Amino acid sequence: MKFFIDTANLNDIREANDLGILDGVTTNPSLMAKEGITGAENILQHYVDICNIVDGDVSAEVNSVDFEGMIKEGVALAALHKNIVVKIPMILEGIKAIKYLSGKGIRTNCTLIFSSGQALLAAKAGATYVSPFIGRLDDISTNGLDLIAQIRLIFDNYAYNTEILAASVRHPMHIINCAEIGADVMTGPLSAIKALAKHPLTDLGLQQFLADFAAGNK
Ligand code: G3P
């Protein structure tokens, strides 16, 4: 499973990249705003800065909601760097834009997926990735992981190349469950990625090894 980090924070991106296990980055307009990145030029430059840190796919989201606007933005975003994947919202105009952009060889990530029907539509349009938001489904008492499993089944039934990018990941169990189900990619915060390494028995065991080494090498 590929690991993407879901942030626009350059320090978090660097820290995850330094671990050597990072395959890409996803962002969205809310994450950009959270980092205080505003204005078209600054946002475009921030995408380039991210691409200069990570050698992997970087999702950059359009802000238009009409076909013409989305393809104009998408073409401009894709021209920024070879690793940019254009993030398009799951609306009918977005499906048209995904079809158009994929026909031009521009890779896309269909975002705000909350049902398997939406994922199927995006795959038929040629999306490179679909992003089902599992945490936000959990937030409304719906099992987000069930959606990942449904999409996995559908994509496998028809051998769709579209990758399932489990988004809105909130904690390490989401990552482990996504890996069990067979999501192609997960995107989550640095905290969830780092939490995978934690186990109290590892800490205790290491403490003991270090103490025994120190005692034997006085
Ligand atoms: O980037 C899309 C998605 O991962 C957002 O996550 O935590 O805002 O639901 P969240």
PDB file of C-alpha atoms and ligand atoms in Angstrom:
ATOM      1  CA  MET A   1       0.000   0.000   0.000  1.00  0.00           C
ATOM      2  CA  LYS A   2       1.279   3.443  -0.896  1.00  0.00           C
ATOM      3  CA  PHE A   3       1.555   6.011   1.909  1.00  0.00           C
ATOM      4  CA  PHE A   4       0.589   9.598   1.145  1.00  0.00           C
ATOM      5  CA  ILE A   5       0.566  12.383   3.712  1.00  0.00           C
ATOM      6  CA  ASP A   6      -2.556  14.556   3.831  1.00  0.00           C
ATOM      7  CA  THR A   7      -1.263  18.031   4.630  1.00  0.00           C
ATOM      8  CA  ALA A   8       0.104  21.260   3.194  1.00  0.00           C
ATOM      9  CA  ASN A   9       2.528  21.649   6.115  1.00  0.00           C
ATOM     10  CA  LEU A  10       6.047  21.562   4.674  1.00  0.00           C
ATOM     11  CA  ASN A  11       7.676  20.503   7.982  1.00  0.00           C
ATOM     12  CA  ASP A  12       5.344  17.500   8.310  1.00  0.00           C
ATOM     13  CA  ILE A  13       5.957  16.610   4.660  1.00  0.00           C
ATOM     14  CA  ARG A  14       9.749  16.795   5.183  1.00  0.00           C
ATOM     15  CA  GLU A  15       9.544  14.701   8.367  1.00  0.00           C
ATOM     16  CA  ALA A  16       7.455  11.995   6.664  1.00  0.00           C
ATOM     17  CA  ASN A  17       9.695  12.065   3.589  1.00  0.00           C
ATOM     18  CA  ASP A  18      12.809  11.671   5.763  1.00  0.00           C
ATOM     19  CA  LEU A  19      11.368   8.395   7.089  1.00  0.00           C
ATOM     20  CA  GLY A  20      11.871   7.048   3.573  1.00  0.00           C
ATOM     21  CA  ILE A  21       8.381   5.547   3.326  1.00  0.00           C
ATOM     22  CA  LEU A  22       6.466   8.422   1.742  1.00  0.00           C
ATOM     23  CA  ASP A  23       4.969   7.864  -1.710  1.00  0.00           C
ATOM     24  CA  GLY A  24       3.119  11.132  -2.191  1.00  0.00           C
ATOM     25  CA  VAL A  25       1.111  14.038  -0.815  1.00  0.00           C
ATOM     26  CA  THR A  26      -2.531  15.064  -0.908  1.00  0.00           C
ATOM     27  CA  THR A  27      -3.750  18.563  -0.170  1.00  0.00           C
ATOM     28  CA  ASN A  28      -7.049  20.361  -0.372  1.00  0.00           C
ATOM     29  CA  PRO A  29      -8.167  24.008  -0.141  1.00  0.00           C
ATOM     30  CA  SER A  30      -8.866  23.639   3.604  1.00  0.00           C
ATOM     31  CA  LEU A  31      -5.380  22.267   4.289  1.00  0.00           C
ATOM     32  CA  MET A  32      -3.855  25.126   2.261  1.00  0.00           C
ATOM     33  CA  ALA A  33      -5.871  27.699   4.207  1.00  0.00           C
ATOM     34  CA  LYS A  34      -4.820  26.063   7.496  1.00  0.00           C
ATOM     35  CA  GLU A  35      -1.176  26.787   6.591  1.00  0.00           C
ATOM     36  CA  GLY A  36      -2.061  30.382   5.659  1.00  0.00           C
ATOM     37  CA  ILE A  37      -1.378  29.789   1.952  1.00  0.00           C
ATOM     38  CA  THR A  38      -3.723  32.114   0.076  1.00  0.00           C
ATOM     39  CA  GLY A  39      -3.763  33.770  -3.345  1.00  0.00           C
ATOM     40  CA  ALA A  40      -3.408  31.934  -6.647  1.00  0.00           C
ATOM     41  CA  GLU A  41       0.333  32.527  -7.084  1.00  0.00           C
ATOM     42  CA  ASN A  42       1.233  31.475  -3.541  1.00  0.00           C
ATOM     43  CA  ILE A  43      -0.870  28.337  -3.825  1.00  0.00           C
ATOM     44  CA  LEU A  44       0.792  27.338  -7.115  1.00  0.00           C
ATOM     45  CA  GLN A  45       4.243  28.016  -5.645  1.00  0.00           C
ATOM     46  CA  HIS A  46       3.358  25.899  -2.603  1.00  0.00           C
ATOM     47  CA  TYR A  47       2.573  22.934  -4.860  1.00  0.00           C
ATOM     48  CA  VAL A  48       5.970  23.347  -6.505  1.00  0.00           C
ATOM     49  CA  ASP A  49       7.633  23.513  -3.060  1.00  0.00           C
ATOM     50  CA  ILE A  50       5.926  20.238  -2.096  1.00  0.00           C
ATOM     51  CA  CYS A  51       7.008  18.600  -5.373  1.00  0.00           C
ATOM     52  CA  ASN A  52      10.581  19.666  -4.631  1.00  0.00           C
ATOM     53  CA  ILE A  53      10.489  17.786  -1.307  1.00  0.00           C
ATOM     54  CA  VAL A  54       8.744  14.553  -2.270  1.00  0.00           C
ATOM     55  CA  ASP A  55       9.474  12.361  -5.283  1.00  0.00           C
ATOM     56  CA  GLY A  56       5.906  11.090  -5.666  1.00  0.00           C
ATOM     57  CA  ASP A  57       2.412  12.072  -6.689  1.00  0.00           C
ATOM     58  CA  VAL A  58       1.144  15.401  -5.327  1.00  0.00           C
ATOM     59  CA  SER A  59      -2.595  16.045  -5.534  1.00  0.00           C
ATOM     60  CA  ALA A  60      -3.469  19.670  -6.318  1.00  0.00           C
ATOM     61  CA  GLU A  61      -7.150  20.618  -6.184  1.00  0.00           C
ATOM     62  CA  VAL A  62      -9.109  22.807  -8.583  1.00  0.00           C
ATOM     63  CA  ASN A  63     -11.393  25.462  -7.124  1.00  0.00           C
ATOM     64  CA  SER A  64     -13.811  25.770 -10.055  1.00  0.00           C
ATOM     65  CA  VAL A  65     -17.029  23.775 -10.207  1.00  0.00           C
ATOM     66  CA  ASP A  66     -17.794  24.138 -13.941  1.00  0.00           C
ATOM     67  CA  PHE A  67     -16.224  22.028 -16.715  1.00  0.00           C
ATOM     68  CA  GLU A  68     -14.417  24.897 -18.471  1.00  0.00           C
ATOM     69  CA  GLY A  69     -13.010  26.259 -15.221  1.00  0.00           C
ATOM     70  CA  MET A  70     -11.879  22.857 -14.004  1.00  0.00           C
ATOM     71  CA  ILE A  71     -10.054  21.925 -17.198  1.00  0.00           C
ATOM     72  CA  LYS A  72      -8.378  25.355 -17.362  1.00  0.00           C
ATOM     73  CA  GLU A  73      -7.180  25.008 -13.785  1.00  0.00           C
ATOM     74  CA  GLY A  74      -6.312  21.355 -14.278  1.00  0.00           C
ATOM     75  CA  VAL A  75      -4.108  22.016 -17.304  1.00  0.00           C
ATOM     76  CA  ALA A  76      -2.314  24.822 -15.415  1.00  0.00           C
ATOM     77  CA  LEU A  77      -1.791  22.672 -12.313  1.00  0.00           C
ATOM     78  CA  ALA A  78      -0.494  19.726 -14.348  1.00  0.00           C
ATOM     79  CA  ALA A  79       2.021  22.021 -16.061  1.00  0.00           C
ATOM     80  CA  LEU A  80       3.599  22.902 -12.698  1.00  0.00           C
ATOM     81  CA  HIS A  81       5.406  19.574 -12.262  1.00  0.00           C
ATOM     82  CA  LYS A  82       5.341  16.046 -13.696  1.00  0.00           C
ATOM     83  CA  ASN A  83       4.171  14.631 -10.335  1.00  0.00           C
ATOM     84  CA  ILE A  84       1.051  16.790 -10.032  1.00  0.00           C
ATOM     85  CA  VAL A  85      -2.247  14.889 -10.003  1.00  0.00           C
ATOM     86  CA  VAL A  86      -5.264  17.142 -10.541  1.00  0.00           C
ATOM     87  CA  LYS A  87      -7.856  16.759  -7.805  1.00  0.00           C
ATOM     88  CA  ILE A  88     -11.405  17.133  -9.105  1.00  0.00           C
ATOM     89  CA  PRO A  89     -14.593  17.076  -7.001  1.00  0.00           C
ATOM     90  CA  MET A  90     -17.179  14.323  -7.488  1.00  0.00           C
ATOM     91  CA  ILE A  91     -19.842  16.282  -9.345  1.00  0.00           C
ATOM     92  CA  LEU A  92     -21.139  15.669 -12.867  1.00  0.00           C
ATOM     93  CA  GLU A  93     -19.110  18.569 -14.272  1.00  0.00           C
ATOM     94  CA  GLY A  94     -16.130  16.977 -12.534  1.00  0.00           C
ATOM     95  CA  ILE A  95     -16.752  13.648 -14.268  1.00  0.00           C
ATOM     96  CA  LYS A  96     -16.680  15.456 -17.623  1.00  0.00           C
ATOM     97  CA  ALA A  97     -13.450  17.189 -16.623  1.00  0.00           C
ATOM     98  CA  ILE A  98     -11.850  13.889 -15.528  1.00  0.00           C
ATOM     99  CA  LYS A  99     -12.765  12.322 -18.876  1.00  0.00           C
ATOM    100  CA  TYR A 100     -11.317  15.303 -20.757  1.00  0.00           C
ATOM    101  CA  LEU A 101      -8.115  15.539 -18.701  1.00  0.00           C
ATOM    102  CA  SER A 102      -7.436  11.803 -18.772  1.00  0.00           C
ATOM    103  CA  GLY A 103      -7.824  11.963 -22.565  1.00  0.00           C
ATOM    104  CA  LYS A 104      -5.058  14.565 -22.583  1.00  0.00           C
ATOM    105  CA  GLY A 105      -2.808  12.333 -20.472  1.00  0.00           C
ATOM    106  CA  ILE A 106      -3.332  14.401 -17.320  1.00  0.00           C
ATOM    107  CA  ARG A 107      -3.729  12.314 -14.182  1.00  0.00           C
ATOM    108  CA  THR A 108      -6.656  12.983 -11.856  1.00  0.00           C
ATOM    109  CA  ASN A 109      -7.822  12.248  -8.316  1.00  0.00           C
ATOM    110  CA  CYS A 110     -11.606  12.322  -7.898  1.00  0.00           C
ATOM    111  CA  THR A 111     -12.237  13.676  -4.411  1.00  0.00           C
ATOM    112  CA  LEU A 112     -15.202  13.800  -2.018  1.00  0.00           C
ATOM    113  CA  ILE A 113     -16.244  10.201  -2.753  1.00  0.00           C
ATOM    114  CA  PHE A 114     -18.851   8.927  -0.288  1.00  0.00           C
ATOM    115  CA  SER A 115     -20.488   6.071  -2.231  1.00  0.00           C
ATOM    116  CA  SER A 116     -19.415   3.160  -4.417  1.00  0.00           C
ATOM    117  CA  GLY A 117     -21.571   4.513  -7.271  1.00  0.00           C
ATOM    118  CA  GLN A 118     -19.545   7.723  -7.258  1.00  0.00           C
ATOM    119  CA  ALA A 119     -16.313   5.698  -7.353  1.00  0.00           C
ATOM    120  CA  LEU A 120     -17.609   3.615 -10.285  1.00  0.00           C
ATOM    121  CA  LEU A 121     -18.498   6.753 -12.232  1.00  0.00           C
ATOM    122  CA  ALA A 122     -15.059   8.271 -11.632  1.00  0.00           C
ATOM    123  CA  ALA A 123     -13.324   5.044 -12.690  1.00  0.00           C
ATOM    124  CA  LYS A 124     -15.370   4.920 -15.909  1.00  0.00           C
ATOM    125  CA  ALA A 125     -14.307   8.509 -16.631  1.00  0.00           C
ATOM    126  CA  GLY A 126     -10.666   7.444 -16.323  1.00  0.00           C
ATOM    127  CA  ALA A 127      -9.696   8.825 -12.917  1.00  0.00           C
ATOM    128  CA  THR A 128      -6.210   7.811 -11.809  1.00  0.00           C
ATOM    129  CA  TYR A 129      -7.349   7.795  -8.182  1.00  0.00           C
ATOM    130  CA  VAL A 130     -10.653   7.917  -6.316  1.00  0.00           C
ATOM    131  CA  SER A 131     -10.627   9.356  -2.802  1.00  0.00           C
ATOM    132  CA  PRO A 132     -13.281   7.880  -0.501  1.00  0.00           C
ATOM    133  CA  PHE A 133     -13.341   9.860   2.778  1.00  0.00           C
ATOM    134  CA  ILE A 134     -13.518   7.213   5.475  1.00  0.00           C
ATOM    135  CA  GLY A 135     -13.167   9.431   8.568  1.00  0.00           C
ATOM    136  CA  ARG A 136     -15.996  11.718   7.508  1.00  0.00           C
ATOM    137  CA  LEU A 137     -18.273   8.690   7.019  1.00  0.00           C
ATOM    138  CA  ASP A 138     -17.311   7.410  10.476  1.00  0.00           C
ATOM    139  CA  ASP A 139     -18.176  10.892  11.801  1.00  0.00           C
ATOM    140  CA  ILE A 140     -21.802  10.360  10.753  1.00  0.00           C
ATOM    141  CA  SER A 141     -22.050   6.848  12.203  1.00  0.00           C
ATOM    142  CA  THR A 142     -21.454   5.094   8.875  1.00  0.00           C
ATOM    143  CA  ASN A 143     -18.609   2.605   8.485  1.00  0.00           C
ATOM    144  CA  GLY A 144     -16.119   4.260   6.137  1.00  0.00           C
ATOM    145  CA  LEU A 145     -14.107   1.063   5.775  1.00  0.00           C
ATOM    146  CA  ASP A 146     -17.156  -0.736   4.334  1.00  0.00           C
ATOM    147  CA  LEU A 147     -17.010   1.728   1.434  1.00  0.00           C
ATOM    148  CA  ILE A 148     -13.360   0.866   0.763  1.00  0.00           C
ATOM    149  CA  ALA A 149     -14.301  -2.835   0.645  1.00  0.00           C
ATOM    150  CA  GLN A 150     -17.236  -2.177  -1.727  1.00  0.00           C
ATOM    151  CA  ILE A 151     -15.093  -0.150  -4.122  1.00  0.00           C
ATOM    152  CA  ARG A 152     -12.329  -2.804  -3.987  1.00  0.00           C
ATOM    153  CA  LEU A 153     -14.855  -5.462  -5.039  1.00  0.00           C
ATOM    154  CA  ILE A 154     -16.248  -3.375  -7.892  1.00  0.00           C
ATOM    155  CA  PHE A 155     -12.848  -2.330  -9.257  1.00  0.00           C
ATOM    156  CA  ASP A 156     -11.575  -5.921  -9.068  1.00  0.00           C
ATOM    157  CA  ASN A 157     -14.722  -7.248 -10.817  1.00  0.00           C
ATOM    158  CA  TYR A 158     -13.901  -5.155 -13.881  1.00  0.00           C
ATOM    159  CA  ALA A 159     -10.113  -4.786 -13.525  1.00  0.00           C
ATOM    160  CA  TYR A 160     -10.309  -0.988 -13.359  1.00  0.00           C
ATOM    161  CA  ASN A 161      -6.854   0.564 -13.163  1.00  0.00           C
ATOM    162  CA  THR A 162      -8.160   3.426 -11.008  1.00  0.00           C
ATOM    163  CA  GLU A 163      -6.451   3.293  -7.622  1.00  0.00           C
ATOM    164  CA  ILE A 164      -8.400   3.441  -4.367  1.00  0.00           C
ATOM    165  CA  LEU A 165      -6.905   6.262  -2.302  1.00  0.00           C
ATOM    166  CA  ALA A 166      -8.379   5.959   1.190  1.00  0.00           C
ATOM    167  CA  ALA A 167      -8.666   9.546   2.431  1.00  0.00           C
ATOM    168  CA  SER A 168      -9.805  11.239   5.613  1.00  0.00           C
ATOM    169  CA  VAL A 169      -7.716   8.700   7.509  1.00  0.00           C
ATOM    170  CA  ARG A 170      -7.560   9.755  11.139  1.00  0.00           C
ATOM    171  CA  HIS A 171      -5.635   7.109  13.128  1.00  0.00           C
ATOM    172  CA  PRO A 172      -3.337   4.070  12.772  1.00  0.00           C
ATOM    173  CA  MET A 173      -6.178   1.506  12.829  1.00  0.00           C
ATOM    174  CA  HIS A 174      -7.649   3.162   9.745  1.00  0.00           C
ATOM    175  CA  ILE A 175      -4.307   2.561   7.993  1.00  0.00           C
ATOM    176  CA  ILE A 176      -4.084  -1.069   9.115  1.00  0.00           C
ATOM    177  CA  ASN A 177      -7.713  -1.778   8.155  1.00  0.00           C
ATOM    178  CA  CYS A 178      -7.223  -0.154   4.744  1.00  0.00           C
ATOM    179  CA  ALA A 179      -4.182  -2.376   4.171  1.00  0.00           C
ATOM    180  CA  GLU A 180      -6.215  -5.462   5.166  1.00  0.00           C
ATOM    181  CA  ILE A 181      -8.999  -4.548   2.738  1.00  0.00           C
ATOM    182  CA  GLY A 182      -6.584  -3.791  -0.075  1.00  0.00           C
ATOM    183  CA  ALA A 183      -6.743  -0.035  -0.589  1.00  0.00           C
ATOM    184  CA  ASP A 184      -4.030   0.929  -3.060  1.00  0.00           C
ATOM    185  CA  VAL A 185      -3.106   4.092  -1.182  1.00  0.00           C
ATOM    186  CA  MET A 186      -3.894   5.717   2.118  1.00  0.00           C
ATOM    187  CA  THR A 187      -3.514   9.395   2.885  1.00  0.00           C
ATOM    188  CA  GLY A 188      -3.419  10.554   6.468  1.00  0.00           C
ATOM    189  CA  PRO A 189      -1.767  12.904   8.924  1.00  0.00           C
ATOM    190  CA  LEU A 190       1.821  12.506  10.127  1.00  0.00           C
ATOM    191  CA  SER A 191       0.511  11.564  13.602  1.00  0.00           C
ATOM    192  CA  ALA A 192      -1.275   8.460  12.228  1.00  0.00           C
ATOM    193  CA  ILE A 193       1.780   7.364  10.239  1.00  0.00           C
ATOM    194  CA  LYS A 194       4.130   7.775  13.215  1.00  0.00           C
ATOM    195  CA  ALA A 195       1.698   5.991  15.541  1.00  0.00           C
ATOM    196  CA  LEU A 196       2.167   2.795  13.496  1.00  0.00           C
ATOM    197  CA  ALA A 197       5.670   2.483  14.969  1.00  0.00           C
ATOM    198  CA  LYS A 198       4.532   2.617  18.591  1.00  0.00           C
ATOM    199  CA  HIS A 199       4.252  -0.416  20.884  1.00  0.00           C
ATOM    200  CA  PRO A 200       4.880  -0.464  24.643  1.00  0.00           C
ATOM    201  CA  LEU A 201       6.583  -3.869  24.434  1.00  0.00           C
ATOM    202  CA  THR A 202       9.033  -2.448  21.887  1.00  0.00           C
ATOM    203  CA  ASP A 203       9.865   0.405  24.280  1.00  0.00           C
ATOM    204  CA  LEU A 204      10.258  -1.970  27.241  1.00  0.00           C
ATOM    205  CA  GLY A 205      12.307  -4.449  25.238  1.00  0.00           C
ATOM    206  CA  LEU A 206      14.644  -1.750  23.952  1.00  0.00           C
ATOM    207  CA  GLN A 207      15.035  -0.324  27.454  1.00  0.00           C
ATOM    208  CA  GLN A 208      16.061  -3.794  28.680  1.00  0.00           C
ATOM    209  CA  PHE A 209      18.495  -4.393  25.803  1.00  0.00           C
ATOM    210  CA  LEU A 210      20.177  -1.037  26.413  1.00  0.00           C
ATOM    211  CA  ALA A 211      20.383  -1.665  30.173  1.00  0.00           C
ATOM    212  CA  ASP A 212      21.877  -5.140  29.665  1.00  0.00           C
ATOM    213  CA  PHE A 213      24.394  -3.804  27.144  1.00  0.00           C
ATOM    214  CA  ALA A 214      25.405  -1.003  29.527  1.00  0.00           C
ATOM    215  CA  ALA A 215      25.758  -3.415  32.460  1.00  0.00           C
ATOM    216  CA  GLY A 216      27.963  -5.790  30.447  1.00  0.00           C
ATOM    217  CA  ASN A 217      30.173  -3.002  29.083  1.00  0.00           C
ATOM    218  CA  LYS A 218      31.034  -1.032  32.217  1.00  0.00           C
TER     219      LYS A 218
HETATM  220  O1  G3P B   1      -7.802  15.496   1.768  1.00  0.00           O
HETATM  221  C1  G3P B   1      -9.042  14.931   1.905  1.00  0.00           C
HETATM  222  C2  G3P B   1      -9.324  14.252   3.219  1.00  0.00           C
HETATM  223  O2  G3P B   1      -8.259  13.395   3.548  1.00  0.00           O
HETATM  224  C3  G3P B   1      -9.763  15.149   4.322  1.00  0.00           C
HETATM  225  O3  G3P B   1      -9.677  14.563   5.594  1.00  0.00           O
HETATM  226  O4  G3P B   1      -9.741  14.702   8.056  1.00  0.00           O
HETATM  227  O5  G3P B   1     -10.603  16.631   6.691  1.00  0.00           O
HETATM  228  O6  G3P B   1     -11.871  14.498   6.825  1.00  0.00           O
HETATM  229  P1  G3P B   1     -10.529  15.141   6.848  1.00  0.00           P
END
